Amino acid sequence: MESQHEEIRNLSARFADDVVAPLAHEIDRRGEIPDSIIKSVAESGFFGIFIPEEYGGAAMDYTSYAIIMEEISRACASTSVVITGHNSLCVWPIMHFGTPEQKKTHLPPMASGEKLGCFCLSEPGAGSDAGSLTTFAKEEGDFFEISGTKNFITNGKEAKLAIVMAKTQKSPDYRSITAFIVDMTSKGITVNKLEDKLGLKGSSTAQIHFDKVRVPKENLLGERERGFRVAMATLDGGRIGVAAQALGIAEAAFRYAKGYSKQRVQFGAPISNLQAVQFMLADMSTKIAASRLLILEASRLKDRGEKYTKEAAQAKLFASEASAFVTHKAIQVLGGCGYIKEYPVERHFRDARITEIYEGTSEIQRLVIAAQELKG
C-alpha cells in the first residue's frame, strides 16, 4: 500500500476512534446519528471524498474511499452507511454521467455536506429484478412528471438530492429506464414510512412516494432510456463500499473477541490458551485478510480505469459473507456475554447481516461473477 493510503488510514482511524466510536452504542440504542457527528464528517471532507477540488471535494481515489469506509465502519456501521450511500450512490453517478452544468450545480453542496444524497432504484415489486420497476416519468413540455414508490432507500429521510430510476416508456424490462437527478424538497415527495431494521439502527431506511413530481429535463442523468446502465455502473462501485463496510464490521468484532479471549479466565487460564478458541480466531483473521486484499484489488482496478465488475462482486460477496462468519464467531468466543447488548459484538452481528443483501444479494453477486467468467 502506498504511503498516502497509509496516511489516510491513520487519519480516518483516529477520526473513527475519537469521534464516532464513543457514540456508537448510543446511536444504535436511539436509532439516530447526532448532528455533531454529521457535522464532523462534513468538516473532515468525508462527504466529498472523490469529488474534484474544483467543486470543493477532497479529490481522493477509490482506494482511499474504501479505506475510509473500512475504518469508520469499524467504529459505527450506521455512520458509515450514511457516507457510502451519499458518496458511491449519488455523488459518483453525477460525477461520471453528469453534464458540466449538473456537476457545477450539485457537487459543491454535496461535498460540503449541505445536501445529502440517496439512490432510488428498488421498489416494493422490484428488488433484484430491477427491470420490473414501475415508477414512470411522463414527459410534460420542459419537465418530466415522476410517479411511483421506492423502497429501502438509505438516507431517505435526510436526503436533499436523489438519483431516481424511472421508465419513460411502457415496457416490461430495463430498456426504457431513465436516470434523473431529483430535488427531494420538490412538491409531491412523501416519506411513507421509516423501516425498523435488525441492524444499522442509526441510518434511516425509507419508503418514498413520488406523486407527479416535476423534474426539469436538464436533470436527466446520462442518456434517455440508458438509465439501467447508470444504475449498474453505480452499483459496481457501490459494492466496493459495501465490501469495505463489511470488512470494518468484521475487524471490529475480531479485535474485541481477541482482546476478550486474553482476559477471560476459565479452567485457570485465559481462554485464548484453548485450541478451540485459537482456531476460531485464526479463521476470523484469515477471512479478514482475504477480504481486504479483494477490496484493494477491486479499488485498484477502478482507480486505473480498468474493468472491475467481477472483482467488485467478488469483494462484496466474500467480504459480506466473511463478516457474517466473523461476527458469529465473535459472539461464540464471548459466550453468553456475546448475546448481551452491553458488549458490542451483538451489534456487529446485526449490522453485518445486511451486507449480504443490499446493493445486490450474495446470489446476485454469484450470477455477476459467473457471467463475467463465462464471457471469456
Short mmCIF file of C-alpha atoms in Angstrom, two decimals:
data_model
loop_
_atom_site.label_atom_id
_atom_site.label_comp_id
_atom_site.label_asym_id
_atom_site.label_seq_id
_atom_site.Cartn_x
_atom_site.Cartn_y
_atom_site.Cartn_z
CA MET A 1 0.00 0.00 0.00
CA GLU A 2 1.27 3.45 -0.89
CA SER A 3 2.31 5.89 1.81
CA GLN A 4 -0.59 8.24 1.07
CA HIS A 5 -3.03 5.41 1.69
CA GLU A 6 -1.34 4.55 4.98
CA GLU A 7 -1.70 8.20 5.99
CA ILE A 8 -5.38 8.17 5.04
CA ARG A 9 -5.89 5.00 7.07
CA ASN A 10 -4.25 6.58 10.10
CA LEU A 11 -6.28 9.78 9.79
CA SER A 12 -9.60 8.01 9.29
CA ALA A 13 -8.83 5.53 12.09
CA ARG A 14 -8.22 8.40 14.52
CA PHE A 15 -11.46 10.06 13.42
CA ALA A 16 -13.33 6.78 13.86
CA ASP A 17 -11.85 6.09 17.29
CA ASP A 18 -12.06 9.62 18.69
CA VAL A 19 -15.29 10.98 17.19
CA VAL A 20 -17.51 8.08 16.13
CA ALA A 21 -16.78 5.04 18.32
CA PRO A 22 -17.64 6.68 21.67
CA LEU A 23 -21.20 7.29 20.45
CA ALA A 24 -21.75 4.04 18.51
CA HIS A 25 -23.69 2.24 21.26
CA GLU A 26 -25.94 5.25 21.80
CA ILE A 27 -26.53 5.63 18.05
CA ASP A 28 -27.68 2.02 17.91
CA ARG A 29 -29.87 2.38 21.01
CA ARG A 30 -31.53 5.64 20.00
CA GLY A 31 -31.77 4.89 16.29
CA GLU A 32 -30.29 8.15 15.08
CA ILE A 33 -26.93 9.77 14.38
CA PRO A 34 -26.27 13.01 16.28
CA ASP A 35 -25.91 16.19 14.26
CA SER A 36 -22.47 16.62 15.83
CA ILE A 37 -21.17 13.53 14.02
CA ILE A 38 -22.70 14.55 10.69
CA LYS A 39 -21.05 17.96 11.11
CA SER A 40 -17.69 16.34 11.91
CA VAL A 41 -17.99 14.04 8.90
CA ALA A 42 -18.60 17.08 6.67
CA GLU A 43 -15.71 19.03 8.19
CA SER A 44 -13.39 16.07 7.62
CA GLY A 45 -14.25 16.03 3.91
CA PHE A 46 -15.85 12.58 4.01
CA PHE A 47 -18.94 13.72 2.09
CA GLY A 48 -16.75 14.70 -0.85
CA ILE A 49 -14.09 12.01 -0.77
CA PHE A 50 -13.60 11.70 -4.54
CA ILE A 51 -15.22 14.95 -5.67
CA PRO A 52 -12.62 17.10 -7.51
CA GLU A 53 -11.16 20.08 -5.69
CA GLU A 54 -12.74 22.49 -8.17
CA TYR A 55 -16.11 21.50 -6.71
CA GLY A 56 -14.94 21.64 -3.11
CA GLY A 57 -14.11 17.96 -2.71
CA ALA A 58 -11.10 16.10 -1.33
CA ALA A 59 -10.17 14.58 -4.74
CA MET A 60 -9.14 11.21 -3.29
CA ASP A 61 -9.08 7.95 -5.23
CA TYR A 62 -11.40 4.99 -4.72
CA THR A 63 -8.81 3.07 -2.73
CA SER A 64 -8.81 5.90 -0.21
CA TYR A 65 -12.60 5.78 -0.13
CA ALA A 66 -12.56 2.04 0.64
CA ILE A 67 -10.04 2.56 3.44
CA ILE A 68 -12.12 5.34 4.99
CA MET A 69 -15.26 3.22 4.81
CA GLU A 70 -13.49 0.32 6.50
CA GLU A 71 -12.23 2.42 9.38
CA ILE A 72 -15.49 4.27 10.03
CA SER A 73 -17.46 1.00 9.77
CA ARG A 74 -15.16 -0.46 12.39
CA ALA A 75 -16.37 2.26 14.75
CA CYS A 76 -20.02 2.52 13.70
CA ALA A 77 -21.63 0.88 10.67
CA SER A 78 -24.65 3.19 10.86
CA THR A 79 -22.42 6.22 10.34
CA SER A 80 -20.50 4.57 7.52
CA VAL A 81 -23.63 3.67 5.54
CA VAL A 82 -24.73 7.32 5.54
CA ILE A 83 -21.38 8.23 4.00
CA THR A 84 -21.23 5.40 1.47
CA GLY A 85 -24.86 5.87 0.38
CA HIS A 86 -24.12 9.53 -0.28
CA ASN A 87 -20.75 9.10 -2.00
CA SER A 88 -20.99 5.96 -4.08
CA LEU A 89 -24.71 6.01 -4.93
CA CYS A 90 -25.38 9.71 -5.53
CA VAL A 91 -22.13 11.64 -5.91
CA TRP A 92 -20.40 9.10 -8.15
CA PRO A 93 -23.11 8.82 -10.86
CA ILE A 94 -23.30 12.62 -11.10
CA MET A 95 -19.52 12.78 -11.46
CA HIS A 96 -19.44 10.02 -14.06
CA PHE A 97 -22.60 10.66 -16.09
CA GLY A 98 -23.45 14.28 -15.30
CA THR A 99 -23.10 17.27 -17.61
CA PRO A 100 -20.66 20.06 -16.69
CA GLU A 101 -23.61 22.15 -15.54
CA GLN A 102 -25.01 19.35 -13.40
CA LYS A 103 -21.64 18.87 -11.73
CA LYS A 104 -21.26 22.60 -11.12
CA THR A 105 -24.73 22.82 -9.61
CA HIS A 106 -24.86 19.71 -7.46
CA LEU A 107 -21.35 18.63 -6.44
CA PRO A 108 -20.31 21.63 -4.27
CA PRO A 109 -23.24 21.38 -1.81
CA MET A 110 -22.79 17.60 -1.72
CA ALA A 111 -19.08 17.93 -0.96
CA SER A 112 -19.76 20.30 1.93
CA GLY A 113 -22.48 18.11 3.40
CA GLU A 114 -25.11 20.77 2.80
CA LYS A 115 -27.00 18.28 0.63
CA LEU A 116 -27.05 14.60 1.48
CA GLY A 117 -27.74 12.21 -1.37
CA CYS A 118 -29.64 8.96 -1.89
CA PHE A 119 -30.28 6.42 -4.67
CA CYS A 120 -33.81 5.34 -5.62
CA LEU A 121 -33.92 2.11 -7.60
CA SER A 122 -35.66 -0.62 -5.56
CA GLU A 123 -39.44 -0.76 -5.33
CA PRO A 124 -41.98 -2.88 -3.44
CA GLY A 125 -42.24 -5.12 -6.53
CA ALA A 126 -38.73 -4.65 -7.93
CA GLY A 127 -35.69 -5.69 -5.93
CA SER A 128 -33.09 -7.91 -7.58
CA ASP A 129 -35.22 -7.71 -10.75
CA ALA A 130 -34.64 -4.01 -11.32
CA GLY A 131 -36.09 -4.16 -14.81
CA SER A 132 -39.57 -4.74 -13.40
CA LEU A 133 -39.76 -1.32 -11.72
CA THR A 134 -42.98 0.59 -12.38
CA THR A 135 -42.08 4.17 -11.43
CA PHE A 136 -42.93 6.20 -14.53
CA ALA A 137 -41.68 9.57 -15.83
CA LYS A 138 -44.25 11.23 -18.09
CA GLU A 139 -42.95 13.91 -20.45
CA GLU A 140 -44.76 17.22 -20.00
CA GLY A 141 -43.18 20.08 -22.01
CA ASP A 142 -39.88 21.06 -20.38
CA PHE A 143 -40.44 18.68 -17.48
CA PHE A 144 -40.96 15.06 -16.61
CA GLU A 145 -43.58 14.10 -14.04
CA ILE A 146 -42.38 11.18 -11.94
CA SER A 147 -44.84 8.93 -10.12
CA GLY A 148 -44.16 5.75 -8.19
CA THR A 149 -42.91 4.29 -4.91
CA LYS A 150 -39.32 3.44 -3.98
CA ASN A 151 -38.35 1.02 -1.23
CA PHE A 152 -35.46 0.61 1.22
CA ILE A 153 -33.86 3.98 0.47
CA THR A 154 -30.74 4.67 2.54
CA ASN A 155 -30.64 8.30 3.74
CA GLY A 156 -34.24 8.56 2.57
CA LYS A 157 -35.34 10.77 5.47
CA GLU A 158 -32.46 13.25 5.33
CA ALA A 159 -31.54 13.33 1.64
CA LYS A 160 -31.92 16.59 -0.26
CA LEU A 161 -30.91 15.08 -3.61
CA ALA A 162 -31.65 11.72 -5.21
CA ILE A 163 -30.78 9.67 -8.24
CA VAL A 164 -34.16 8.26 -9.27
CA MET A 165 -34.70 5.47 -11.80
CA ALA A 166 -37.97 5.65 -13.74
CA LYS A 167 -39.29 4.31 -17.04
CA THR A 168 -40.01 6.78 -19.81
CA GLN A 169 -41.75 4.20 -22.00
CA LYS A 170 -44.14 1.43 -21.04
CA SER A 171 -42.06 -1.73 -21.24
CA PRO A 172 -41.71 -4.97 -19.26
CA ASP A 173 -37.93 -4.80 -18.91
CA TYR A 174 -34.99 -2.47 -18.22
CA ARG A 175 -34.64 -0.94 -21.69
CA SER A 176 -36.81 2.13 -21.02
CA ILE A 177 -35.31 3.06 -17.64
CA THR A 178 -34.01 6.63 -17.41
CA ALA A 179 -32.00 8.18 -14.58
CA PHE A 180 -32.93 11.56 -13.09
CA ILE A 181 -31.41 13.94 -10.56
CA VAL A 182 -34.30 14.87 -8.28
CA ASP A 183 -34.55 17.64 -5.70
CA MET A 184 -36.01 15.85 -2.68
CA THR A 185 -37.68 19.03 -1.45
CA SER A 186 -39.92 19.02 -4.55
CA LYS A 187 -43.69 19.04 -4.21
CA GLY A 188 -45.21 15.58 -4.40
CA ILE A 189 -42.50 13.68 -2.50
CA THR A 190 -43.51 12.00 0.74
CA VAL A 191 -41.75 9.58 3.08
CA ASN A 192 -44.36 6.85 3.57
CA LYS A 193 -42.54 5.08 6.39
CA LEU A 194 -39.20 4.52 8.06
CA GLU A 195 -38.16 0.90 8.42
CA ASP A 196 -37.46 -0.63 11.85
CA LYS A 197 -34.40 -2.69 10.97
CA LEU A 198 -32.39 -5.52 12.52
CA GLY A 199 -29.18 -3.52 12.31
CA LEU A 200 -27.79 -0.18 11.11
CA LYS A 201 -30.26 1.37 13.53
CA GLY A 202 -28.83 4.89 13.23
CA SER A 203 -29.26 5.10 9.46
CA SER A 204 -32.66 5.95 8.02
CA THR A 205 -34.14 3.48 5.53
CA ALA A 206 -37.30 4.87 3.97
CA GLN A 207 -40.11 4.09 1.59
CA ILE A 208 -40.59 7.18 -0.60
CA HIS A 209 -43.60 8.03 -2.76
CA PHE A 210 -43.42 10.26 -5.83
CA ASP A 211 -46.72 11.81 -6.94
CA LYS A 212 -46.38 13.69 -10.24
CA VAL A 213 -43.06 15.19 -9.12
CA ARG A 214 -41.94 17.75 -11.72
CA VAL A 215 -38.32 17.31 -12.77
CA PRO A 216 -36.74 19.67 -15.33
CA LYS A 217 -35.44 17.94 -18.46
CA GLU A 218 -31.97 19.27 -17.74
CA ASN A 219 -31.97 16.97 -14.68
CA LEU A 220 -31.95 13.86 -16.86
CA LEU A 221 -28.75 11.99 -15.94
CA GLY A 222 -26.93 10.39 -18.85
CA GLU A 223 -28.83 9.39 -21.96
CA ARG A 224 -32.58 8.91 -22.07
CA GLU A 225 -33.55 5.25 -21.64
CA ARG A 226 -29.98 4.33 -20.72
CA GLY A 227 -30.67 4.56 -17.00
CA PHE A 228 -30.11 0.86 -16.40
CA ARG A 229 -26.51 1.38 -17.48
CA VAL A 230 -26.21 4.24 -14.98
CA ALA A 231 -27.68 2.06 -12.22
CA MET A 232 -25.46 -0.96 -12.88
CA ALA A 233 -22.27 1.12 -13.16
CA THR A 234 -23.17 2.87 -9.91
CA LEU A 235 -23.78 -0.42 -8.12
CA ASP A 236 -20.43 -1.81 -9.31
CA GLY A 237 -18.61 0.91 -7.38
CA GLY A 238 -21.11 0.79 -4.53
CA ARG A 239 -20.30 -2.87 -3.99
CA ILE A 240 -16.73 -1.95 -3.14
CA GLY A 241 -18.05 0.42 -0.49
CA VAL A 242 -20.32 -2.27 0.98
CA ALA A 243 -17.42 -4.74 0.98
CA ALA A 244 -15.31 -2.22 2.89
CA GLN A 245 -18.17 -1.71 5.32
CA ALA A 246 -18.45 -5.46 5.89
CA LEU A 247 -14.69 -5.63 6.43
CA GLY A 248 -14.75 -2.86 9.02
CA ILE A 249 -17.56 -4.56 10.95
CA ALA A 250 -15.65 -7.85 10.90
CA GLU A 251 -12.44 -6.16 12.06
CA ALA A 252 -14.24 -4.56 14.99
CA ALA A 253 -15.77 -7.86 16.10
CA PHE A 254 -12.46 -9.69 15.72
CA ARG A 255 -10.48 -7.15 17.73
CA TYR A 256 -12.97 -7.25 20.56
CA ALA A 257 -13.16 -11.05 20.62
CA LYS A 258 -9.38 -11.37 20.56
CA GLY A 259 -8.96 -8.93 23.44
CA TYR A 260 -11.71 -10.62 25.42
CA SER A 261 -10.13 -14.05 24.93
CA LYS A 262 -6.92 -12.83 26.58
CA GLN A 263 -8.78 -11.53 29.62
CA ARG A 264 -11.49 -14.13 30.17
CA VAL A 265 -10.19 -16.85 32.51
CA GLN A 266 -11.66 -20.34 32.58
CA PHE A 267 -10.10 -23.55 33.89
CA GLY A 268 -7.37 -21.46 35.48
CA ALA A 269 -6.10 -19.76 32.30
CA PRO A 270 -7.17 -17.24 29.64
CA ILE A 271 -9.49 -18.84 27.08
CA SER A 272 -7.05 -17.70 24.38
CA ASN A 273 -4.96 -20.69 25.52
CA LEU A 274 -7.69 -23.07 24.37
CA GLN A 275 -7.11 -24.54 20.93
CA ALA A 276 -10.82 -24.29 20.07
CA VAL A 277 -10.70 -20.52 20.60
CA GLN A 278 -7.39 -20.22 18.76
CA PHE A 279 -8.86 -21.99 15.72
CA MET A 280 -11.82 -19.58 15.66
CA LEU A 281 -9.51 -16.57 15.87
CA ALA A 282 -7.29 -18.00 13.11
CA ASP A 283 -10.24 -18.47 10.76
CA MET A 284 -11.55 -14.97 11.56
CA SER A 285 -8.15 -13.39 10.92
CA THR A 286 -7.70 -15.20 7.61
CA LYS A 287 -11.11 -14.22 6.24
CA ILE A 288 -10.48 -10.59 7.20
CA ALA A 289 -7.11 -10.57 5.44
CA ALA A 290 -8.56 -12.13 2.29
CA SER A 291 -11.44 -9.64 2.28
CA ARG A 292 -9.05 -6.70 2.48
CA LEU A 293 -6.98 -7.95 -0.44
CA LEU A 294 -10.05 -8.46 -2.65
CA ILE A 295 -11.28 -4.95 -1.84
CA LEU A 296 -7.92 -3.37 -2.56
CA GLU A 297 -7.70 -5.20 -5.90
CA ALA A 298 -11.15 -4.04 -6.99
CA SER A 299 -10.33 -0.48 -5.89
CA ARG A 300 -7.01 -0.55 -7.72
CA LEU A 301 -8.68 -1.58 -10.97
CA LYS A 302 -11.31 1.12 -10.63
CA ASP A 303 -8.67 3.77 -9.94
CA ARG A 304 -6.78 2.70 -13.07
CA GLY A 305 -9.88 2.90 -15.23
CA GLU A 306 -9.90 -0.84 -15.91
CA LYS A 307 -12.87 -3.20 -15.82
CA TYR A 308 -13.73 -4.18 -12.27
CA THR A 309 -17.29 -5.56 -12.34
CA LYS A 310 -16.21 -9.10 -11.47
CA GLU A 311 -13.68 -8.01 -8.85
CA ALA A 312 -16.19 -5.70 -7.14
CA ALA A 313 -18.73 -8.53 -6.99
CA GLN A 314 -16.09 -10.92 -5.65
CA ALA A 315 -15.05 -8.44 -2.96
CA LYS A 316 -18.65 -7.77 -1.94
CA LEU A 317 -19.59 -11.45 -1.92
CA PHE A 318 -16.58 -12.64 0.05
CA ALA A 319 -16.32 -9.74 2.50
CA SER A 320 -20.03 -9.76 3.37
CA GLU A 321 -20.11 -13.50 3.99
CA ALA A 322 -16.83 -13.27 5.88
CA SER A 323 -18.30 -10.53 8.05
CA ALA A 324 -21.28 -12.72 8.90
CA PHE A 325 -18.90 -15.55 9.80
CA VAL A 326 -16.56 -13.40 11.88
CA THR A 327 -19.31 -11.66 13.86
CA HIS A 328 -20.95 -15.04 14.51
CA LYS A 329 -17.67 -16.45 15.84
CA ALA A 330 -17.05 -13.33 17.91
CA ILE A 331 -20.26 -13.99 19.80
CA GLN A 332 -19.16 -17.60 20.25
CA VAL A 333 -15.82 -16.50 21.74
CA LEU A 334 -17.63 -14.26 24.23
CA GLY A 335 -20.18 -16.94 25.04
CA GLY A 336 -23.16 -15.62 26.99
CA CYS A 337 -21.67 -12.13 27.12
CA GLY A 338 -21.72 -12.01 23.33
CA TYR A 339 -25.50 -12.17 23.42
CA ILE A 340 -25.79 -9.14 25.72
CA LYS A 341 -26.18 -5.59 24.40
CA GLU A 342 -23.62 -4.34 26.91
CA TYR A 343 -20.99 -5.88 24.66
CA PRO A 344 -20.53 -4.56 21.10
CA VAL A 345 -20.27 -7.84 19.22
CA GLU A 346 -24.03 -8.40 19.14
CA ARG A 347 -24.36 -5.02 17.37
CA HIS A 348 -21.66 -6.01 14.90
CA PHE A 349 -23.50 -9.30 14.29
CA ARG A 350 -26.75 -7.45 13.50
CA ASP A 351 -25.04 -4.80 11.36
CA ALA A 352 -23.14 -7.39 9.31
CA ARG A 353 -26.22 -9.21 8.10
CA ILE A 354 -27.42 -6.55 5.66
CA THR A 355 -24.13 -6.53 3.76
CA GLU A 356 -25.11 -9.87 2.21
CA ILE A 357 -28.36 -8.32 0.95
CA TYR A 358 -28.19 -4.70 -0.17
CA GLU A 359 -26.56 -3.48 -3.37
CA GLY A 360 -27.08 -6.97 -4.73
CA THR A 361 -27.61 -10.12 -2.67
CA SER A 362 -24.92 -12.77 -2.45
CA GLU A 363 -26.89 -14.75 -5.02
CA ILE A 364 -26.82 -11.83 -7.46
CA GLN A 365 -23.07 -11.42 -6.89
CA ARG A 366 -22.56 -15.06 -7.83
CA LEU A 367 -24.57 -14.52 -11.02
CA VAL A 368 -22.46 -11.45 -11.89
CA ILE A 369 -19.20 -13.29 -11.25
CA ALA A 370 -20.28 -16.32 -13.28
CA ALA A 371 -21.46 -14.14 -16.17
CA GLN A 372 -18.13 -12.32 -16.25
CA GLU A 373 -16.17 -15.59 -16.18
CA LEU A 374 -18.27 -17.21 -18.90
CA LYS A 375 -17.86 -14.21 -21.23
CA GLY A 376 -14.28 -15.24 -21.83
#
